[in-house]
Every structure is written in structure tokens, then in C-alpha cells.
Amino acid sequence: MNYHGHVTVGGPPDVRELPALVITKVAVGPYDNNAYLLRCRDTGEQLLIDAANEPETLIRLVNGSLASVVTTHQHGDHWQALRQVVGATGARTFAGRYDAEGIAVPTDTIVDDGDTIRVGRVELTATHLVGHTPGSIALLYDDPKGHPHLFTGDCLFPGGVGNTDKDPKRFASLYGDVVAKVFDRLPDETWVYPGHGKDTTLGDERPQLAAWKSRGW
């Protein structure tokens, strides 16, 4: 596998080719956001996760039709390019039920925990994770010919869960959701694609769970 997931703002995207899905990762904007373009190999249909910034970069990456854009959560750095991308492509917008009102572009499809979002013949499962924001969603592609792939927004990174502003209740909620809905359900081979920075795997992060809980962030 040539994919490594180490991308930089202004640099080239990185491409991962799976049997049924092509994943292209690019870094954009002043906050080093990751955007992920998913393309079904059978149909060519495309879905973008987080139109974060640099609309020209993302539209060029799409290079054709775009069926949908999923926004992982309401924080503004994850949707700065959403209006321009939707305007250029006509893509349908998706967001979690409890974050949709915080996104300045109208959400066409509200997403609940366990909902399926399709890109061509590929199915993604949404998981509601509470704490970084009230309505953050992660997207899981459980590759039938490989291991799972999880797009976590700002809920899980290498080295910890997302920012909860040192609020113990929010941290307990996010940590609890990430453990129960991610680590307790998915194998170590699960590849994690976060909203900023480098990728990781659940196996790399699992040994640190107790330390995360102890430190409270």
C-alpha cells in the first residue's frame, strides 16, 4: 500500500485505492483541515467529507460530478467551502441532527445515529458521537474485502479524543461514546481518518485509552 495519509496544505493529495472505493485525502485552509473525497469504483459517484476550505482546491479535486457533501460537525473550519462547492456541483448536503442548525449552509438530509449514507454501491454508516459538539458524526466504511475505515471528524485523533474545552461532562460523554461505539465495536485494524493531521489505527490508540480517561482530555 502506497497510501500514508500525510498531507500538507498546498501539497498534493494522497490516494488510497480499495476494491470498491477510492479515498482521496487533501489538507486545506489555515487550520490544516482534512477533506476526503470518496469515489465508488463501480459507478463513479462521489461524496465529499467536510468541504472545509479552499473551494477551488476541492472543486478541482472533484473534477466532475459530486453527489453529496457530509459535514462531520458544526464548527466553522469544517464548512468554509461548503456553499461554493455545493453551488458549483449541486451536491446534496448531509449533517448530524443536532449540529445542522449550526452550519450556515442548509442541510438537505439530517443524519441520525446508525443511518446509512450511500456513495454509488458503497454504504457508509453514521455514528453519533457527543462531546466535541452535540451532533458530531463519524462515518464507517466496513470494507467487505478488507478492514474497516472510519472518518472521525474532530472526535478521535492520534493521541486522544477531540477537544471538549476542559469540560468534564463533555469529555466523559465523548470518551464514553468513542469507547462504546468505536473501540468496543471495531477491530484494531480499523483505519482512522481524522479531521486534522495524520491518520492512525484503533490498534495504535487502544493501549492509551486508560491514560486518556485518567488525564481527562
PDB file of C-alpha atoms in Angstrom:
ATOM      1  CA  MET A   1       0.000   0.000   0.000  1.00  0.00           C
ATOM      2  CA  ASN A   2       1.447   3.343  -1.050  1.00  0.00           C
ATOM      3  CA  TYR A   3      -1.098   5.413   0.885  1.00  0.00           C
ATOM      4  CA  HIS A   4       0.284   7.061   4.032  1.00  0.00           C
ATOM      5  CA  GLY A   5      -2.196   9.882   4.754  1.00  0.00           C
ATOM      6  CA  HIS A   6       0.464  12.516   5.459  1.00  0.00           C
ATOM      7  CA  VAL A   7      -0.778  15.566   3.545  1.00  0.00           C
ATOM      8  CA  THR A   8       0.058  19.242   3.921  1.00  0.00           C
ATOM      9  CA  VAL A   9      -1.767  22.420   2.970  1.00  0.00           C
ATOM     10  CA  GLY A  10      -0.729  23.359  -0.555  1.00  0.00           C
ATOM     11  CA  GLY A  11       0.719  19.911  -1.151  1.00  0.00           C
ATOM     12  CA  PRO A  12      -0.585  17.034  -3.246  1.00  0.00           C
ATOM     13  CA  PRO A  13      -3.450  14.824  -2.114  1.00  0.00           C
ATOM     14  CA  ASP A  14      -2.889  11.223  -1.098  1.00  0.00           C
ATOM     15  CA  VAL A  15      -4.955   8.482  -2.722  1.00  0.00           C
ATOM     16  CA  ARG A  16      -5.973   5.093  -1.327  1.00  0.00           C
ATOM     17  CA  GLU A  17      -7.460   2.583  -3.729  1.00  0.00           C
ATOM     18  CA  LEU A  18      -9.693  -0.075  -2.204  1.00  0.00           C
ATOM     19  CA  PRO A  19     -11.517  -2.769  -4.191  1.00  0.00           C
ATOM     20  CA  ALA A  20     -14.811  -0.840  -4.242  1.00  0.00           C
ATOM     21  CA  LEU A  21     -13.844   2.662  -3.110  1.00  0.00           C
ATOM     22  CA  VAL A  22     -11.162   5.247  -3.859  1.00  0.00           C
ATOM     23  CA  ILE A  23     -10.331   7.614  -0.961  1.00  0.00           C
ATOM     24  CA  THR A  24      -8.510  10.872  -1.699  1.00  0.00           C
ATOM     25  CA  LYS A  25      -7.262  12.939   1.236  1.00  0.00           C
ATOM     26  CA  VAL A  26      -6.275  16.594   0.947  1.00  0.00           C
ATOM     27  CA  ALA A  27      -5.322  19.236   3.523  1.00  0.00           C
ATOM     28  CA  VAL A  28      -6.811  22.736   3.181  1.00  0.00           C
ATOM     29  CA  GLY A  29      -7.025  26.082   4.927  1.00  0.00           C
ATOM     30  CA  PRO A  30      -5.365  27.861   7.816  1.00  0.00           C
ATOM     31  CA  TYR A  31      -6.353  25.192  10.333  1.00  0.00           C
ATOM     32  CA  ASP A  32      -4.880  22.267   8.382  1.00  0.00           C
ATOM     33  CA  ASN A  33      -8.266  20.612   7.852  1.00  0.00           C
ATOM     34  CA  ASN A  34      -8.554  17.298   6.094  1.00  0.00           C
ATOM     35  CA  ALA A  35     -11.160  16.809   3.372  1.00  0.00           C
ATOM     36  CA  TYR A  36     -11.849  13.350   1.977  1.00  0.00           C
ATOM     37  CA  LEU A  37     -13.254  12.597  -1.467  1.00  0.00           C
ATOM     38  CA  LEU A  38     -14.797   9.131  -1.769  1.00  0.00           C
ATOM     39  CA  ARG A  39     -15.488   7.635  -5.195  1.00  0.00           C
ATOM     40  CA  CYS A  40     -17.383   4.420  -5.884  1.00  0.00           C
ATOM     41  CA  ARG A  41     -15.328   2.437  -8.354  1.00  0.00           C
ATOM     42  CA  ASP A  42     -18.384   0.772  -9.938  1.00  0.00           C
ATOM     43  CA  THR A  43     -20.485   3.865 -10.579  1.00  0.00           C
ATOM     44  CA  GLY A  44     -18.079   6.800 -10.371  1.00  0.00           C
ATOM     45  CA  GLU A  45     -20.381   8.553  -7.898  1.00  0.00           C
ATOM     46  CA  GLN A  46     -18.534  10.799  -5.464  1.00  0.00           C
ATOM     47  CA  LEU A  47     -19.047  12.011  -1.897  1.00  0.00           C
ATOM     48  CA  LEU A  48     -17.007  14.662  -0.072  1.00  0.00           C
ATOM     49  CA  ILE A  49     -16.453  14.613   3.682  1.00  0.00           C
ATOM     50  CA  ASP A  50     -16.018  18.167   5.050  1.00  0.00           C
ATOM     51  CA  ALA A  51     -15.828  20.972   2.481  1.00  0.00           C
ATOM     52  CA  ALA A  52     -13.543  22.677   4.947  1.00  0.00           C
ATOM     53  CA  ASN A  53     -11.812  25.445   2.992  1.00  0.00           C
ATOM     54  CA  GLU A  54     -10.193  26.361  -0.340  1.00  0.00           C
ATOM     55  CA  PRO A  55     -13.220  25.765  -2.586  1.00  0.00           C
ATOM     56  CA  GLU A  56     -11.088  25.940  -5.724  1.00  0.00           C
ATOM     57  CA  THR A  57      -8.898  23.125  -4.427  1.00  0.00           C
ATOM     58  CA  LEU A  58     -11.891  20.948  -3.603  1.00  0.00           C
ATOM     59  CA  ILE A  59     -13.737  21.627  -6.852  1.00  0.00           C
ATOM     60  CA  ARG A  60     -10.578  20.792  -8.770  1.00  0.00           C
ATOM     61  CA  LEU A  61     -10.235  17.600  -6.715  1.00  0.00           C
ATOM     62  CA  VAL A  62     -13.811  16.578  -7.543  1.00  0.00           C
ATOM     63  CA  ASN A  63     -13.120  17.149 -11.253  1.00  0.00           C
ATOM     64  CA  GLY A  64     -16.666  16.358 -12.313  1.00  0.00           C
ATOM     65  CA  SER A  65     -19.936  15.496 -10.635  1.00  0.00           C
ATOM     66  CA  LEU A  66     -20.365  15.354  -6.869  1.00  0.00           C
ATOM     67  CA  ALA A  67     -23.421  13.671  -5.395  1.00  0.00           C
ATOM     68  CA  SER A  68     -23.130  14.688  -1.766  1.00  0.00           C
ATOM     69  CA  VAL A  69     -21.177  16.509   0.912  1.00  0.00           C
ATOM     70  CA  VAL A  70     -21.215  15.270   4.507  1.00  0.00           C
ATOM     71  CA  THR A  71     -20.227  17.760   7.205  1.00  0.00           C
ATOM     72  CA  THR A  72     -18.957  15.926  10.273  1.00  0.00           C
ATOM     73  CA  HIS A  73     -19.852  18.714  12.715  1.00  0.00           C
ATOM     74  CA  GLN A  74     -20.876  22.341  13.027  1.00  0.00           C
ATOM     75  CA  HIS A  75     -17.518  24.029  13.719  1.00  0.00           C
ATOM     76  CA  GLY A  76     -16.904  26.641  11.054  1.00  0.00           C
ATOM     77  CA  ASP A  77     -13.490  25.411   9.978  1.00  0.00           C
ATOM     78  CA  HIS A  78     -15.165  22.294   8.566  1.00  0.00           C
ATOM     79  CA  TRP A  79     -17.613  24.020   6.202  1.00  0.00           C
ATOM     80  CA  GLN A  80     -15.991  27.244   4.937  1.00  0.00           C
ATOM     81  CA  ALA A  81     -16.058  25.980   1.344  1.00  0.00           C
ATOM     82  CA  LEU A  82     -19.428  24.241   1.557  1.00  0.00           C
ATOM     83  CA  ARG A  83     -21.541  26.915  -0.097  1.00  0.00           C
ATOM     84  CA  GLN A  84     -19.155  27.286  -3.047  1.00  0.00           C
ATOM     85  CA  VAL A  85     -18.731  23.537  -3.532  1.00  0.00           C
ATOM     86  CA  VAL A  86     -22.491  22.930  -3.440  1.00  0.00           C
ATOM     87  CA  GLY A  87     -23.082  25.859  -5.757  1.00  0.00           C
ATOM     88  CA  ALA A  88     -20.588  24.522  -8.285  1.00  0.00           C
ATOM     89  CA  THR A  89     -21.699  20.887  -8.165  1.00  0.00           C
ATOM     90  CA  GLY A  90     -25.302  20.774  -6.985  1.00  0.00           C
ATOM     91  CA  ALA A  91     -24.312  18.230  -4.345  1.00  0.00           C
ATOM     92  CA  ARG A  92     -26.776  17.257  -1.629  1.00  0.00           C
ATOM     93  CA  THR A  93     -25.762  18.206   1.928  1.00  0.00           C
ATOM     94  CA  PHE A  94     -25.757  15.908   4.956  1.00  0.00           C
ATOM     95  CA  ALA A  95     -25.111  16.681   8.648  1.00  0.00           C
ATOM     96  CA  GLY A  96     -25.918  15.314  12.083  1.00  0.00           C
ATOM     97  CA  ARG A  97     -29.328  16.187  13.501  1.00  0.00           C
ATOM     98  CA  TYR A  98     -28.026  18.176  16.474  1.00  0.00           C
ATOM     99  CA  ASP A  99     -25.401  20.157  14.559  1.00  0.00           C
ATOM    100  CA  ALA A 100     -27.255  21.033  11.359  1.00  0.00           C
ATOM    101  CA  GLU A 101     -28.579  24.356  12.680  1.00  0.00           C
ATOM    102  CA  GLY A 102     -25.020  25.471  13.407  1.00  0.00           C
ATOM    103  CA  ILE A 103     -23.963  25.110   9.772  1.00  0.00           C
ATOM    104  CA  ALA A 104     -24.512  28.218   7.645  1.00  0.00           C
ATOM    105  CA  VAL A 105     -25.470  26.202   4.558  1.00  0.00           C
ATOM    106  CA  PRO A 106     -28.860  24.424   4.706  1.00  0.00           C
ATOM    107  CA  THR A 107     -28.716  20.679   5.324  1.00  0.00           C
ATOM    108  CA  ASP A 108     -30.736  18.640   2.824  1.00  0.00           C
ATOM    109  CA  THR A 109     -30.568  15.362   4.744  1.00  0.00           C
ATOM    110  CA  ILE A 110     -30.462  15.121   8.533  1.00  0.00           C
ATOM    111  CA  VAL A 111     -28.349  12.222   9.785  1.00  0.00           C
ATOM    112  CA  ASP A 112     -29.112  10.157  12.904  1.00  0.00           C
ATOM    113  CA  ASP A 113     -27.074   7.513  14.690  1.00  0.00           C
ATOM    114  CA  GLY A 114     -26.930   4.347  12.603  1.00  0.00           C
ATOM    115  CA  ASP A 115     -28.155   5.945   9.374  1.00  0.00           C
ATOM    116  CA  THR A 116     -26.739   4.741   6.068  1.00  0.00           C
ATOM    117  CA  ILE A 117     -25.271   7.174   3.548  1.00  0.00           C
ATOM    118  CA  ARG A 118     -24.559   5.773   0.102  1.00  0.00           C
ATOM    119  CA  VAL A 119     -21.989   6.724  -2.483  1.00  0.00           C
ATOM    120  CA  GLY A 120     -22.772   4.635  -5.522  1.00  0.00           C
ATOM    121  CA  ARG A 121     -22.863   0.995  -4.377  1.00  0.00           C
ATOM    122  CA  VAL A 122     -20.816   1.713  -1.250  1.00  0.00           C
ATOM    123  CA  GLU A 123     -22.542   2.140   2.105  1.00  0.00           C
ATOM    124  CA  LEU A 124     -21.306   4.338   4.947  1.00  0.00           C
ATOM    125  CA  THR A 125     -22.765   4.060   8.449  1.00  0.00           C
ATOM    126  CA  ALA A 126     -23.089   7.188  10.581  1.00  0.00           C
ATOM    127  CA  THR A 127     -22.204   7.108  14.275  1.00  0.00           C
ATOM    128  CA  HIS A 128     -23.326   9.933  16.555  1.00  0.00           C
ATOM    129  CA  LEU A 129     -20.552  10.963  18.981  1.00  0.00           C
ATOM    130  CA  VAL A 130     -21.421  13.592  21.592  1.00  0.00           C
ATOM    131  CA  GLY A 131     -18.972  15.922  23.318  1.00  0.00           C
ATOM    132  CA  HIS A 132     -16.830  17.789  20.829  1.00  0.00           C
ATOM    133  CA  THR A 133     -20.150  19.140  19.573  1.00  0.00           C
ATOM    134  CA  PRO A 134     -23.711  17.967  20.290  1.00  0.00           C
ATOM    135  CA  GLY A 135     -24.179  16.415  16.864  1.00  0.00           C
ATOM    136  CA  SER A 136     -20.819  15.223  15.564  1.00  0.00           C
ATOM    137  CA  ILE A 137     -20.935  12.186  13.313  1.00  0.00           C
ATOM    138  CA  ALA A 138     -18.303   9.689  12.265  1.00  0.00           C
ATOM    139  CA  LEU A 139     -18.661   7.668   9.061  1.00  0.00           C
ATOM    140  CA  LEU A 140     -17.745   3.992   8.828  1.00  0.00           C
ATOM    141  CA  TYR A 141     -16.982   2.073   5.661  1.00  0.00           C
ATOM    142  CA  ASP A 142     -16.740  -1.603   6.574  1.00  0.00           C
ATOM    143  CA  ASP A 143     -14.842  -2.920   3.574  1.00  0.00           C
ATOM    144  CA  PRO A 144     -16.090  -6.474   2.860  1.00  0.00           C
ATOM    145  CA  LYS A 145     -12.735  -7.288   1.269  1.00  0.00           C
ATOM    146  CA  GLY A 146     -10.550  -5.681   3.909  1.00  0.00           C
ATOM    147  CA  HIS A 147     -10.681  -3.861   7.233  1.00  0.00           C
ATOM    148  CA  PRO A 148     -12.985  -1.054   8.381  1.00  0.00           C
ATOM    149  CA  HIS A 149     -12.308   2.593   7.550  1.00  0.00           C
ATOM    150  CA  LEU A 150     -13.582   5.284   9.937  1.00  0.00           C
ATOM    151  CA  PHE A 151     -13.801   9.022   9.244  1.00  0.00           C
ATOM    152  CA  THR A 152     -13.940  10.648  12.674  1.00  0.00           C
ATOM    153  CA  GLY A 153     -14.098  14.415  12.132  1.00  0.00           C
ATOM    154  CA  ASP A 154     -12.757  16.007  15.312  1.00  0.00           C
ATOM    155  CA  CYS A 155     -13.879  13.222  17.662  1.00  0.00           C
ATOM    156  CA  LEU A 156     -10.799  10.985  17.514  1.00  0.00           C
ATOM    157  CA  PHE A 157      -7.180  11.712  16.648  1.00  0.00           C
ATOM    158  CA  PRO A 158      -3.806  10.073  17.125  1.00  0.00           C
ATOM    159  CA  GLY A 159      -3.235  10.519  20.858  1.00  0.00           C
ATOM    160  CA  GLY A 160      -6.723  11.288  22.077  1.00  0.00           C
ATOM    161  CA  VAL A 161     -10.333  12.265  21.604  1.00  0.00           C
ATOM    162  CA  GLY A 162     -11.319  15.698  20.308  1.00  0.00           C
ATOM    163  CA  ASN A 163     -11.315  18.960  22.223  1.00  0.00           C
ATOM    164  CA  THR A 164     -14.021  19.315  24.880  1.00  0.00           C
ATOM    165  CA  ASP A 165     -12.773  22.646  26.286  1.00  0.00           C
ATOM    166  CA  LYS A 166     -11.761  21.054  29.604  1.00  0.00           C
ATOM    167  CA  ASP A 167     -15.412  20.444  30.426  1.00  0.00           C
ATOM    168  CA  PRO A 168     -15.509  17.180  32.421  1.00  0.00           C
ATOM    169  CA  LYS A 169     -19.079  16.362  31.383  1.00  0.00           C
ATOM    170  CA  ARG A 170     -18.335  16.859  27.693  1.00  0.00           C
ATOM    171  CA  PHE A 171     -15.141  14.849  27.972  1.00  0.00           C
ATOM    172  CA  ALA A 172     -16.916  11.996  29.766  1.00  0.00           C
ATOM    173  CA  SER A 173     -19.566  11.977  27.050  1.00  0.00           C
ATOM    174  CA  LEU A 174     -17.118  11.965  24.143  1.00  0.00           C
ATOM    175  CA  TYR A 175     -14.745   9.478  25.743  1.00  0.00           C
ATOM    176  CA  GLY A 176     -17.662   7.204  26.627  1.00  0.00           C
ATOM    177  CA  ASP A 177     -19.106   7.350  23.115  1.00  0.00           C
ATOM    178  CA  VAL A 178     -15.751   6.764  21.447  1.00  0.00           C
ATOM    179  CA  VAL A 179     -15.058   3.747  23.657  1.00  0.00           C
ATOM    180  CA  ALA A 180     -18.552   2.220  23.415  1.00  0.00           C
ATOM    181  CA  LYS A 181     -19.313   2.982  19.773  1.00  0.00           C
ATOM    182  CA  VAL A 182     -15.853   2.775  18.242  1.00  0.00           C
ATOM    183  CA  PHE A 183     -13.273   0.818  20.260  1.00  0.00           C
ATOM    184  CA  ASP A 184     -15.753  -1.727  21.659  1.00  0.00           C
ATOM    185  CA  ARG A 185     -17.274  -2.420  18.238  1.00  0.00           C
ATOM    186  CA  LEU A 186     -14.405  -2.275  15.769  1.00  0.00           C
ATOM    187  CA  PRO A 187     -11.156  -4.221  15.407  1.00  0.00           C
ATOM    188  CA  ASP A 188      -7.629  -2.936  15.834  1.00  0.00           C
ATOM    189  CA  GLU A 189      -7.136  -2.929  12.056  1.00  0.00           C
ATOM    190  CA  THR A 190      -9.700  -0.141  11.664  1.00  0.00           C
ATOM    191  CA  TRP A 191      -8.066   2.788   9.880  1.00  0.00           C
ATOM    192  CA  VAL A 192      -8.934   6.198  11.326  1.00  0.00           C
ATOM    193  CA  TYR A 193      -9.125   9.302   9.127  1.00  0.00           C
ATOM    194  CA  PRO A 194      -9.388  12.404  11.368  1.00  0.00           C
ATOM    195  CA  GLY A 195     -10.465  15.949  10.614  1.00  0.00           C
ATOM    196  CA  HIS A 196      -6.939  17.315  11.026  1.00  0.00           C
ATOM    197  CA  GLY A 197      -3.473  15.834  10.777  1.00  0.00           C
ATOM    198  CA  LYS A 198      -2.221  12.304  10.360  1.00  0.00           C
ATOM    199  CA  ASP A 199      -4.207   9.084  10.229  1.00  0.00           C
ATOM    200  CA  THR A 200      -3.982   6.310  12.796  1.00  0.00           C
ATOM    201  CA  THR A 201      -5.491   2.897  13.597  1.00  0.00           C
ATOM    202  CA  LEU A 202      -7.564   1.759  16.530  1.00  0.00           C
ATOM    203  CA  GLY A 203      -4.843  -0.730  17.374  1.00  0.00           C
ATOM    204  CA  ASP A 204      -2.308   2.055  17.757  1.00  0.00           C
ATOM    205  CA  GLU A 205      -4.624   4.051  20.013  1.00  0.00           C
ATOM    206  CA  ARG A 206      -6.287   1.325  22.106  1.00  0.00           C
ATOM    207  CA  PRO A 207      -3.413   0.920  24.624  1.00  0.00           C
ATOM    208  CA  GLN A 208      -3.758   4.616  25.543  1.00  0.00           C
ATOM    209  CA  LEU A 209      -7.454   4.589  26.468  1.00  0.00           C
ATOM    210  CA  ALA A 210      -6.904   4.335  30.223  1.00  0.00           C
ATOM    211  CA  ALA A 211      -4.390   7.183  30.113  1.00  0.00           C
ATOM    212  CA  TRP A 212      -6.832   9.381  28.192  1.00  0.00           C
ATOM    213  CA  LYS A 213      -9.530   8.736  30.772  1.00  0.00           C
ATOM    214  CA  SER A 214      -7.147   9.486  33.622  1.00  0.00           C
ATOM    215  CA  ARG A 215      -5.917  12.790  32.209  1.00  0.00           C
ATOM    216  CA  GLY A 216      -9.455  13.931  31.305  1.00  0.00           C
ATOM    217  CA  TRP A 217      -8.738  15.330  27.845  1.00  0.00           C
TER     218      TRP A 217
END
